[in-house]
Coordinates of C-alpha atoms in Angstrom, one line a residue:
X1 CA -30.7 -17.8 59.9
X2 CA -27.9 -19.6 58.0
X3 CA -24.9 -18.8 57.8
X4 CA -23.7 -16.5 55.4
X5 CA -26.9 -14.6 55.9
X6 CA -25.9 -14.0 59.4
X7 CA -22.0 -13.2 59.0
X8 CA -23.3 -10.8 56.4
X9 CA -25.7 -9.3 58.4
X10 CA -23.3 -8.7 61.6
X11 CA -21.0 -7.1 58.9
X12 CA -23.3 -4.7 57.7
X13 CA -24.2 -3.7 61.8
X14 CA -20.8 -3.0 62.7
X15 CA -20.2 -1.3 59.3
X16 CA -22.8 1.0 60.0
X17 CA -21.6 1.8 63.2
X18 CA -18.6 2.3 62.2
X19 CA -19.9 4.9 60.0
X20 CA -21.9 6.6 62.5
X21 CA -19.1 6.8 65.3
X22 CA -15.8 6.8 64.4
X23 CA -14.3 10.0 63.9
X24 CA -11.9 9.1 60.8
X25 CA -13.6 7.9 58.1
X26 CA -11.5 8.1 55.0
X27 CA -12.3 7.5 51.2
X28 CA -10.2 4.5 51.5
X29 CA -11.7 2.6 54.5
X30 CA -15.7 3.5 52.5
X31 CA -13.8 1.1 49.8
X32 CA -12.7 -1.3 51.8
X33 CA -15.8 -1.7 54.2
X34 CA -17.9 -1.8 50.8
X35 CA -16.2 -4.1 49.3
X36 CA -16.2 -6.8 52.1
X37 CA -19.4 -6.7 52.4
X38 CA -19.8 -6.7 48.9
X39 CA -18.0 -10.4 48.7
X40 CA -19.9 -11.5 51.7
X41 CA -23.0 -10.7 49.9
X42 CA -21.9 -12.4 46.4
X43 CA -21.0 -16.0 48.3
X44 CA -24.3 -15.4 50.3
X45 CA -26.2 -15.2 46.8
X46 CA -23.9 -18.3 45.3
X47 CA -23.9 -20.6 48.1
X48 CA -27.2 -19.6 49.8
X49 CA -29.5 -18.2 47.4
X50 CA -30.6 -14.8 47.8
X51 CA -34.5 -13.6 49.2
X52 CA -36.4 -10.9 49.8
X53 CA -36.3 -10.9 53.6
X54 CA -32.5 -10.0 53.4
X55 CA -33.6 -6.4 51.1
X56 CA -32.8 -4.3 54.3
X57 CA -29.9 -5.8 54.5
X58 CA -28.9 -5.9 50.8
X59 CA -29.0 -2.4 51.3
X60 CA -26.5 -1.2 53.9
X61 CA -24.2 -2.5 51.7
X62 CA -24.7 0.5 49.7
X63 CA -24.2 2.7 52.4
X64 CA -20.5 3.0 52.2
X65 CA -20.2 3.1 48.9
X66 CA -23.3 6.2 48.7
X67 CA -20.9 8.2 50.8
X68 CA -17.9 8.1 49.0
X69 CA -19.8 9.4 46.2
X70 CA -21.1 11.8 47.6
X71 CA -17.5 13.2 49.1
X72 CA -16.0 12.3 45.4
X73 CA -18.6 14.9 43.9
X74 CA -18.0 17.7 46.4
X75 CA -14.3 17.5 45.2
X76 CA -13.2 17.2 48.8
X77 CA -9.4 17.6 48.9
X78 CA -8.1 17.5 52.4
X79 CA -8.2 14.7 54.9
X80 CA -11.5 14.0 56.5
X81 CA -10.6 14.3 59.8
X82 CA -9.4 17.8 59.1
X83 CA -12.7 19.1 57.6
X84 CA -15.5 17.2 58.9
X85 CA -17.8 18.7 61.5
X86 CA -18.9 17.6 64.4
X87 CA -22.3 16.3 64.0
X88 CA -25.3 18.4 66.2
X89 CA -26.0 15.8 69.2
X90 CA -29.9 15.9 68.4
X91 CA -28.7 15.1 65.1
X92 CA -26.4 12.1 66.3
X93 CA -29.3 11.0 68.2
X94 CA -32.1 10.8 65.3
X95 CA -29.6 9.2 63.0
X96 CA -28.2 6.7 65.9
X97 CA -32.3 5.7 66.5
X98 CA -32.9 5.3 62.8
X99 CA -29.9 2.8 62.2
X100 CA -31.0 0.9 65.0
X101 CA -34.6 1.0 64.2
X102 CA -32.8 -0.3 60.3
X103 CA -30.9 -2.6 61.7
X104 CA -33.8 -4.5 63.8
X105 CA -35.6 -4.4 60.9
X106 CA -32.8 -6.5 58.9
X107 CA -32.5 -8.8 61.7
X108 CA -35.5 -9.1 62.5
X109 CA -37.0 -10.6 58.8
X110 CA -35.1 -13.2 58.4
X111 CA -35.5 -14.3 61.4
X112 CA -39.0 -14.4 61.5
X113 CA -39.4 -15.9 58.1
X114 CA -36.5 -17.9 57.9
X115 CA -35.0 -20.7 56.1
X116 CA -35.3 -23.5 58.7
X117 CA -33.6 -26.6 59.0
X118 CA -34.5 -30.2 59.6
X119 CA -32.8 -31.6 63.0
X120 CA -30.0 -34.7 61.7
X121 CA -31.9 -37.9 61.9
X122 CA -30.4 -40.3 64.7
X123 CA -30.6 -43.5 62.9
X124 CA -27.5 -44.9 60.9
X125 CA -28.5 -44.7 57.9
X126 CA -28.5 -42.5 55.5
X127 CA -31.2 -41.4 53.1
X128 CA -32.8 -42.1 49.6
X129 CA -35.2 -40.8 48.1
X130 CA -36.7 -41.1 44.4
X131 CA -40.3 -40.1 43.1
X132 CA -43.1 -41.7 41.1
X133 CA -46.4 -40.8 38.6
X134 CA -48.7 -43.1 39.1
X135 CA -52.2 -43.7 37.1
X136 CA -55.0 -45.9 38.4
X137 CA -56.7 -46.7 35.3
X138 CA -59.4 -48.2 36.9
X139 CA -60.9 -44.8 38.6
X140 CA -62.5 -42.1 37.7
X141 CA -60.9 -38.7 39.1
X142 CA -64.2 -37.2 40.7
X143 CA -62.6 -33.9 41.5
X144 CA -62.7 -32.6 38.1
X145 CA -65.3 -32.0 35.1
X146 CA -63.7 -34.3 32.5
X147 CA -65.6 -37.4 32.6
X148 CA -62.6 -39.0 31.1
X149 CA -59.9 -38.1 34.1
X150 CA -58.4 -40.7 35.8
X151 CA -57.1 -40.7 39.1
X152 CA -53.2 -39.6 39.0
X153 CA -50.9 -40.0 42.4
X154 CA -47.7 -38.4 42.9
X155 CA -45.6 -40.7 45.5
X156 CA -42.6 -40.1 47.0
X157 CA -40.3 -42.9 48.4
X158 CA -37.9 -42.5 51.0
X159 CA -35.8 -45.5 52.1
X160 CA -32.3 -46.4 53.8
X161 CA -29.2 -45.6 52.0
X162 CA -25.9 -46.9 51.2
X163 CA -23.2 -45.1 54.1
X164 CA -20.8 -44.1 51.0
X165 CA -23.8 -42.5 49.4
X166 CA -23.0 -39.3 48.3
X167 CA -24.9 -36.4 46.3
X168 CA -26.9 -33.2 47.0
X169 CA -29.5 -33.2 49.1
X170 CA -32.8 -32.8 47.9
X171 CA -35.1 -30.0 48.3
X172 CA -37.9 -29.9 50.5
X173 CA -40.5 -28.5 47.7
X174 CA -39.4 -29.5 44.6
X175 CA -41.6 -26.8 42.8
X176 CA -41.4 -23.7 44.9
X177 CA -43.4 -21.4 43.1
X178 CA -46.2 -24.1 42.8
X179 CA -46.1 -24.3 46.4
X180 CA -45.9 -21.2 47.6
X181 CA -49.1 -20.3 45.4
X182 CA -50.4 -23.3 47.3
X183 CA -49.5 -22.6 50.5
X184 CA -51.2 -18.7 50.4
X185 CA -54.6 -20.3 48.7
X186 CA -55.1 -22.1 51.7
X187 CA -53.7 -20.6 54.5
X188 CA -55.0 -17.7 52.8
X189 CA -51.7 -15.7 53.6
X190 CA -50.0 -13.5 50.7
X191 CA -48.0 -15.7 48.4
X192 CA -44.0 -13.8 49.2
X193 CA -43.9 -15.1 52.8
X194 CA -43.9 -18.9 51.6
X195 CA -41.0 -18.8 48.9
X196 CA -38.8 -19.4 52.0
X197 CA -39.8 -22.8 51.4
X198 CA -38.0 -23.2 47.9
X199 CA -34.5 -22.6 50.2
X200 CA -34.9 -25.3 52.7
X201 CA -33.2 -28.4 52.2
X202 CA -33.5 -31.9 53.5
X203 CA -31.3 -34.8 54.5
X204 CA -32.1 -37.0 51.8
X205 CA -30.4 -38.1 48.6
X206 CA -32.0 -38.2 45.2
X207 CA -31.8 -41.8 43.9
X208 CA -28.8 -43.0 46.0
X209 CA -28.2 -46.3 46.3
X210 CA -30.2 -48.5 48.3
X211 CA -28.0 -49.9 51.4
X212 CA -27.5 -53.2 52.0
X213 CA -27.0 -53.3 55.7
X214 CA -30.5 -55.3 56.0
X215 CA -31.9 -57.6 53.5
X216 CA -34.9 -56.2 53.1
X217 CA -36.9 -52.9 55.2
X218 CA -40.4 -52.9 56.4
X219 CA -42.6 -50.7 54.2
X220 CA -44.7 -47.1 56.2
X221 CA -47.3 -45.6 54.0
X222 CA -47.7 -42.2 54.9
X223 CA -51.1 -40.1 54.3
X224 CA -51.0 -36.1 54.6
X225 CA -53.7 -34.2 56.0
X226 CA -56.2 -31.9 53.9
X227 CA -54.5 -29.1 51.9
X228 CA -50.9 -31.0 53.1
X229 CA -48.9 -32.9 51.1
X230 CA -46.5 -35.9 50.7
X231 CA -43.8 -34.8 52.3
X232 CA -45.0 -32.3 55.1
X233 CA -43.9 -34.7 58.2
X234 CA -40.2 -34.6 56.3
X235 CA -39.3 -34.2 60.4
X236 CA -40.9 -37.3 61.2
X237 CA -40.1 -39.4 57.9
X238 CA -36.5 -38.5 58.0
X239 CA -36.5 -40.2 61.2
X240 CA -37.7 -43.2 60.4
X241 CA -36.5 -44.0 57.3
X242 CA -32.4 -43.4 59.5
X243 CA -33.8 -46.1 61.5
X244 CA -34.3 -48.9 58.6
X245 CA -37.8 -47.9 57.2
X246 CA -38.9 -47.4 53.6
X247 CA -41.4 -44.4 54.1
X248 CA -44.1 -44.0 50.5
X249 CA -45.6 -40.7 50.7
X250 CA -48.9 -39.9 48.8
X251 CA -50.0 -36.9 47.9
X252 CA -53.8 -37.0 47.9
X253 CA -54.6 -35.3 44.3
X254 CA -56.7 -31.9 44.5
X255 CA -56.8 -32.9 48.6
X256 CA -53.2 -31.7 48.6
X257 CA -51.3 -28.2 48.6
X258 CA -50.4 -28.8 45.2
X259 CA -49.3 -31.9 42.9
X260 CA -47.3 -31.3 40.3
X261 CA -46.9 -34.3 37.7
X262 CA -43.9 -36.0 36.1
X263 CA -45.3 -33.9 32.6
X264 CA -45.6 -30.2 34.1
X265 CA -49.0 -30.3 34.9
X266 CA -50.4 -28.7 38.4
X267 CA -53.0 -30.3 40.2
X268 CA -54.0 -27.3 43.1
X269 CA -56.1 -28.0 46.2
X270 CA -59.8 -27.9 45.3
X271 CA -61.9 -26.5 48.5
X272 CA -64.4 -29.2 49.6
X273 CA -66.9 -29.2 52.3
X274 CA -64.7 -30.0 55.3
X275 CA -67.2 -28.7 57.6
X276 CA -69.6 -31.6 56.5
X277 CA -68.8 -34.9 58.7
X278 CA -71.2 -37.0 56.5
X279 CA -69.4 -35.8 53.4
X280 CA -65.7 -35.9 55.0
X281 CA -66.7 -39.8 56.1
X282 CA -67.3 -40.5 52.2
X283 CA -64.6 -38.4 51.0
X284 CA -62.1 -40.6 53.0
X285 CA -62.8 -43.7 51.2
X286 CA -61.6 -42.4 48.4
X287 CA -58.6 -41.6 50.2
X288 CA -58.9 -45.2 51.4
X289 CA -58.8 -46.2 47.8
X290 CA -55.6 -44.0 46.9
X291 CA -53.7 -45.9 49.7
X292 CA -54.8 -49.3 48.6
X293 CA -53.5 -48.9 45.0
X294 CA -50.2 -47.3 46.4
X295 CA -49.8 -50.5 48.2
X296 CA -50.7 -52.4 45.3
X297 CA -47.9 -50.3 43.1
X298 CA -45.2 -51.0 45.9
X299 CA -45.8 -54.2 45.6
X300 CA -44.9 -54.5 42.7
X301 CA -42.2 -52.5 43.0
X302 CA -40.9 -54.8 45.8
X303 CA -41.5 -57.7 43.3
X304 CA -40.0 -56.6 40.1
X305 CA -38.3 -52.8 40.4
X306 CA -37.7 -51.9 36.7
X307 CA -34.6 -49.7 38.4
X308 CA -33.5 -52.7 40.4
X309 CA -33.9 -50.4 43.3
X310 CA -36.7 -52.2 45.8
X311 CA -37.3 -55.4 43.9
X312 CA -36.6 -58.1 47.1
X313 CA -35.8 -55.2 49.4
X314 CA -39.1 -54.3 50.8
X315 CA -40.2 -56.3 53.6
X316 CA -43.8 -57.2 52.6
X317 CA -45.1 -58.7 55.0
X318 CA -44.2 -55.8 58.1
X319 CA -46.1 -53.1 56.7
X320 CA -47.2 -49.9 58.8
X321 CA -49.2 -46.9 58.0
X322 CA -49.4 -43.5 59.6
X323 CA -51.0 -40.3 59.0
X324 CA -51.9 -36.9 60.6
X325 CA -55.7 -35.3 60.4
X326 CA -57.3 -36.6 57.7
X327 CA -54.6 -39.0 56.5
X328 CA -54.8 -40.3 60.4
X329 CA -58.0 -41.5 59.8
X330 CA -57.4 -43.0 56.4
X331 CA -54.4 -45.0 58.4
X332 CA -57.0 -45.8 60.9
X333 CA -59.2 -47.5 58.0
X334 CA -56.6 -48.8 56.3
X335 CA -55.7 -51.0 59.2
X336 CA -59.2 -52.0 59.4
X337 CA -59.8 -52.7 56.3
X338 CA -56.4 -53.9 54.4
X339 CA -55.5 -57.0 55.8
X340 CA -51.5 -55.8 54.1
X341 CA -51.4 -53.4 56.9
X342 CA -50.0 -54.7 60.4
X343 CA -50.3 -51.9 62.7
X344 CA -50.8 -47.9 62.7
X345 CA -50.8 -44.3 64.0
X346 CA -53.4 -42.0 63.6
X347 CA -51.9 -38.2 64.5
X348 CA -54.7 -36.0 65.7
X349 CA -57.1 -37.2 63.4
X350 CA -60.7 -37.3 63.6
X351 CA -62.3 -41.0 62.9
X352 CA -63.9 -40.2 59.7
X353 CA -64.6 -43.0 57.7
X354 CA -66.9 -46.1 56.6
X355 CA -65.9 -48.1 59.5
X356 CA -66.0 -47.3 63.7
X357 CA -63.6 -48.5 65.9
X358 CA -65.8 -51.7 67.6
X359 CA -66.3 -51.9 71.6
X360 CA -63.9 -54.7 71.4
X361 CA -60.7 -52.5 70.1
X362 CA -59.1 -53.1 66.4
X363 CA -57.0 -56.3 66.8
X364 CA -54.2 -54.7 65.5
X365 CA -51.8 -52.5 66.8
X366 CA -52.7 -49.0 66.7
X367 CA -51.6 -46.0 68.3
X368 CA -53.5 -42.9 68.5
X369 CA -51.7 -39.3 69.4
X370 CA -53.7 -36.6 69.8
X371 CA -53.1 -32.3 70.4
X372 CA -54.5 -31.8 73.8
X373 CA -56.3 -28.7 72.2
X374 CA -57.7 -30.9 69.5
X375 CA -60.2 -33.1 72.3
X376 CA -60.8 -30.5 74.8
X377 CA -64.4 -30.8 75.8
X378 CA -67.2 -29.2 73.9
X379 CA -68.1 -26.9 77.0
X380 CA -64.5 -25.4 76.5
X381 CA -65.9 -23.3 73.7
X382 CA -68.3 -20.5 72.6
X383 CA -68.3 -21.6 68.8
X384 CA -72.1 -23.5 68.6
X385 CA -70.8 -25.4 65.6
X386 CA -67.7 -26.4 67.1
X387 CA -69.2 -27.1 70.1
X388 CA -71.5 -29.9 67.8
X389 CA -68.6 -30.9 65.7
X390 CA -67.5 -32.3 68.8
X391 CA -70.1 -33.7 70.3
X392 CA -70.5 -35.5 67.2
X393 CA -67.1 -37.0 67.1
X394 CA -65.9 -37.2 70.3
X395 CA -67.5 -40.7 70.8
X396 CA -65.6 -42.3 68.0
X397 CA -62.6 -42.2 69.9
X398 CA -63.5 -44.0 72.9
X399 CA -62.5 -47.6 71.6
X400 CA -59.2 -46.8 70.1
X401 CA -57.4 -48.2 72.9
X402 CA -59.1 -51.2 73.8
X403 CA -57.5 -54.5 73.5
X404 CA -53.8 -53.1 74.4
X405 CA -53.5 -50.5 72.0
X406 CA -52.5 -47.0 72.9
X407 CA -53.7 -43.4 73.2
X408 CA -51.4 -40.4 73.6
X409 CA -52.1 -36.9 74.7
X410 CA -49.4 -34.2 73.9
X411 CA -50.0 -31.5 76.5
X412 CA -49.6 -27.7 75.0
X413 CA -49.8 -29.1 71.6
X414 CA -51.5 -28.0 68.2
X415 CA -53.0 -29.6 65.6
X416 CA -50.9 -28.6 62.2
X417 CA -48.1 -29.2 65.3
X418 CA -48.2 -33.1 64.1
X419 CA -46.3 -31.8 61.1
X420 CA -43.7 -29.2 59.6
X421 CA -45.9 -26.3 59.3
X422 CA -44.6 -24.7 62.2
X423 CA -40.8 -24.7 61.4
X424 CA -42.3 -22.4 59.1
X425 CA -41.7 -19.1 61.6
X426 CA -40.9 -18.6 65.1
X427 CA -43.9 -16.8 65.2
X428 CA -46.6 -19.7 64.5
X429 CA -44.4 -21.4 68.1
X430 CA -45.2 -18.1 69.7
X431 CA -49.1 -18.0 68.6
X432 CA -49.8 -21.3 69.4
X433 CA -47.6 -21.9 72.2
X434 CA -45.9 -24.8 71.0
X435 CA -42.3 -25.8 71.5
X436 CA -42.3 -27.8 68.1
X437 CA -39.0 -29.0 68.2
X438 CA -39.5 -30.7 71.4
X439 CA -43.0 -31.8 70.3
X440 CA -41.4 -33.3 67.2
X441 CA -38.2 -34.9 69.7
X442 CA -41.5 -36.8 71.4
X443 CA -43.7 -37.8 68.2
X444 CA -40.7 -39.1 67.0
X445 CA -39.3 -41.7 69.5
X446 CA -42.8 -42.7 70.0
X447 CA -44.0 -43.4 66.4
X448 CA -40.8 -45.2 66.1
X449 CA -40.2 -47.6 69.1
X450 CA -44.4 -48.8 68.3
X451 CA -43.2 -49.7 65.0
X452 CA -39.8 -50.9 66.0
X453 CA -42.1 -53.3 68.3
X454 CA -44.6 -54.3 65.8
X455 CA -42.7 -54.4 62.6
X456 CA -39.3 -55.3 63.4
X457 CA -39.6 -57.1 66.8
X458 CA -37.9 -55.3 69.0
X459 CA -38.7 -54.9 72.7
X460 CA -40.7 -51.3 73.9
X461 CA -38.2 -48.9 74.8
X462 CA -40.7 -46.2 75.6
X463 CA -44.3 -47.2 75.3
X464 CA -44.9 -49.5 78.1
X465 CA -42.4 -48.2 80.3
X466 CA -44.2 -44.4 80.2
X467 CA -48.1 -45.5 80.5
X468 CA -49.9 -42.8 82.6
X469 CA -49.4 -38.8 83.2
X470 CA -46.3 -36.8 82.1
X471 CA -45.5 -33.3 81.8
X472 CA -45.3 -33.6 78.1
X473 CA -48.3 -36.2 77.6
X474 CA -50.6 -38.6 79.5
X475 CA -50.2 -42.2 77.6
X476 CA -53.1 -44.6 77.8
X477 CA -53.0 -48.4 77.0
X478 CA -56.3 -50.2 76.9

């Protein structure tokens, strides 16, 4: 709950109790009560933005003034005290147990559904961010009818900033509406819970200057999963980026929540048959090929910025790649298959793809984390077609940490708990039985100190110093 939502709220409770139990309530005191929680209420709405879930709330600021309207229009004379009756106790009761019934209620929805906050990244830096259109002329978009379509990326780029930067931060969904549309077509949820979204802010900067700490910053693609989008692990990429990483995030047209391009136009997830394994191993290479023109569009970026922003400050030659679900596997490829990429994470994604990890482990540094939920066994389940899917897939996984690489099990986790879905409400922790913060807390130091390692250098701080069983995870190194 932020903070004028909650000062207003406490406001309101003890207004209404006032109103309820103390025995002098003049005309004069309705006035004033109203009117502070009036002004509470307009600096809630300037600052903060106002929302639906406060309504209830909204509304006991009327109470106040509803009574001294009513004792105005009954031409009450005399003091209050001197002609108000005692209220019947059953009375007092019922009216007592509905104001607190209210007042739950007007805690309770912004609570559940409210506007969360990202945790301060640790890093020193502070962060960038700027956003591009990108057109690969040289494919056809296959999602759509129009033979003529080409295949259009929306990118985000979030890199280390300058420490006098200053500016607003920048939203976490640039196009709420869009989004929260999105977000109800696929969760299949009603649209009005997700325009919290449209309120939640982020740590970065828009177009701040580039700092100038480090020559140059090693480059992290980042792939969303299916029916996510660029910026969904903004807990994880914040992170990163405070710790001298330039983080390119790719939204995956019609794969994606939504894309909405630099001219207006909305791209919306288009359903596909991710029940298929045969069609979700051909589908990824064209995710595949979205990440290898990315790569190609940074580089050049890196080589001749027409801001002046990158050009000579992207490290080139340290370039990492993660991903969760669907985009985990894509990473996975990517380091097969893109010589440009130097090591990876796959988070709790499936192996789809053209290529299988081979019996003698990648060669590259990879890291795979995965939901202890997501690789339970297929006995563990009375879904048949579950059961199959993982029969199926299972196998795939059991090179990924041959040849030194590692393979980490996140004990009481979830799979959309790899990203920022479940900052969403209190309620998704409680379903699912995840501690997300925490989980986040541990996906974090681990994701960084195996690139800090590979990409930068820098001796484990973490990984081999924490291979085996944990509370939290079991860690395995091949």
């Amino acid at each position: 709950m932020r903070s004028f939502e909650m000062l207003f709220i406490v406001i309101n409770i003890l207004l209404v109790g006032w109103i309820l139990f103390a025995k002098n309530k003049s005309q004069r005191g309705l006035l004033i009560g109203f009117g502070v929680s009036a002004i509470i209420m307009l600096m809630h709405g300037v600052i903060e933005g106002m929302r639906w879930q406060m309504i209830p709330a909204y509304a006991m600021t009327a109470v106040p003034l509803l009574i001294f309207a009513v004792r105005s229009m009954s031409k009450l004379g005399e003091p209050v005290e001197r002609t108000a009756k005692k209220m019947p106790r059953a009375k007092l009761v019922t009216v007592t147990a509905l104001a607190v019934i209210y007042s739950s209620v007007a805690v309770a929805l912004p609570l559940i559904l409210p506007i969360f906050t990202f945790e301060k990244p640790t890093g020193p830096y502070k962060i960038g961010t700027v956003t591009y259109d990108w057109m690969d002329d040289r494919r056809e978009e296959t999602l759509t009818p129009d033979p003529g379509d080409k295949r259009e990326l929306m990118i985000q780029i979030w890199y280390p900033a300058d420490s006098k930067a200053k500016g607003k931060t920048d939203s976490y969904i640039s196009n709420p509406d869009v989004f929260a549309e999105g977000y109800s077509q696929v969760l299949n949820l009603p649209k009005f819970l997700f325009t919290t979204f449209g309120y939640v802010q982020t740590n970065a900067i828009k177009n701040a200057e580039i700092s100038n700490r480090e020559p140059a910053y090693p480059v992290l693609l980042f792939s969303h999963g299916f029916s996510g989008h660029k910026n969904q692990n903004t807990f994880q990429i914040e992170q990163l980026v405070s710790h001298g990483y330039i983080v390119v995030g790719i939204d995956h047209t019609y794969s994606s929540t939504a894309s909405v391009f630099s001219n207006g136009r909305v791209a919306n997830y288009v359903p596909q048959d991710t029940s298929s394994i045969a069609y979700l191993d051909k589908a990824n290479e064209g995710w595949v090929a979205d990440a290898k023109f990315v790569l190609d569009q940074v580089e050049k970026l890196a080589g001749n910025d027409p801001d002046r922003r990158f050009t000579g400050r992207m490290d080139m030659n340290n370039v990492g790649m993660f991903g969760h679900s669907f985009g985990g596997a894509t990473s996975a490829q990517m380091l097969m298959t893109d010589s440009r990429v130097k090591a990876a994470i796959n988070m709790d994604g499936v192996l789809y793809g053209k290529l299988r990890v081979p019996e003698e482990g990648l060669k590259k540094p990879f890291m795979m984390m995965s939901a202890d939920d997501t690789i339970r066994d297929a006995t563990s389940t009375d879904d048949k077609a579950f059961a199959k899917f993982i029969e199926e897939t299972l196998p795939r996984y059991k090179h990924v940490a041959v040849g030194g690489n590692y393979w980490m099990k996140i004990n009481e986790m979830k799979h959309m708990g790899f990203s920022d879905l479940y900052l969403f409400s209190p309620l998704y922790e409680k379903m699912e039985g995840v501690d997300i913060r925490k989980a986040h807390r541990l996906i974090n130091d681990y994701s960084q100190d195996f690139f800090d390692h590979y990409l930068k250098q820098q001796p484990f701080k973490r990984l081999e110093q924490n291979i085996g069983e944990h509370p939290a995870f079991t860690l395995e190194k091949g």
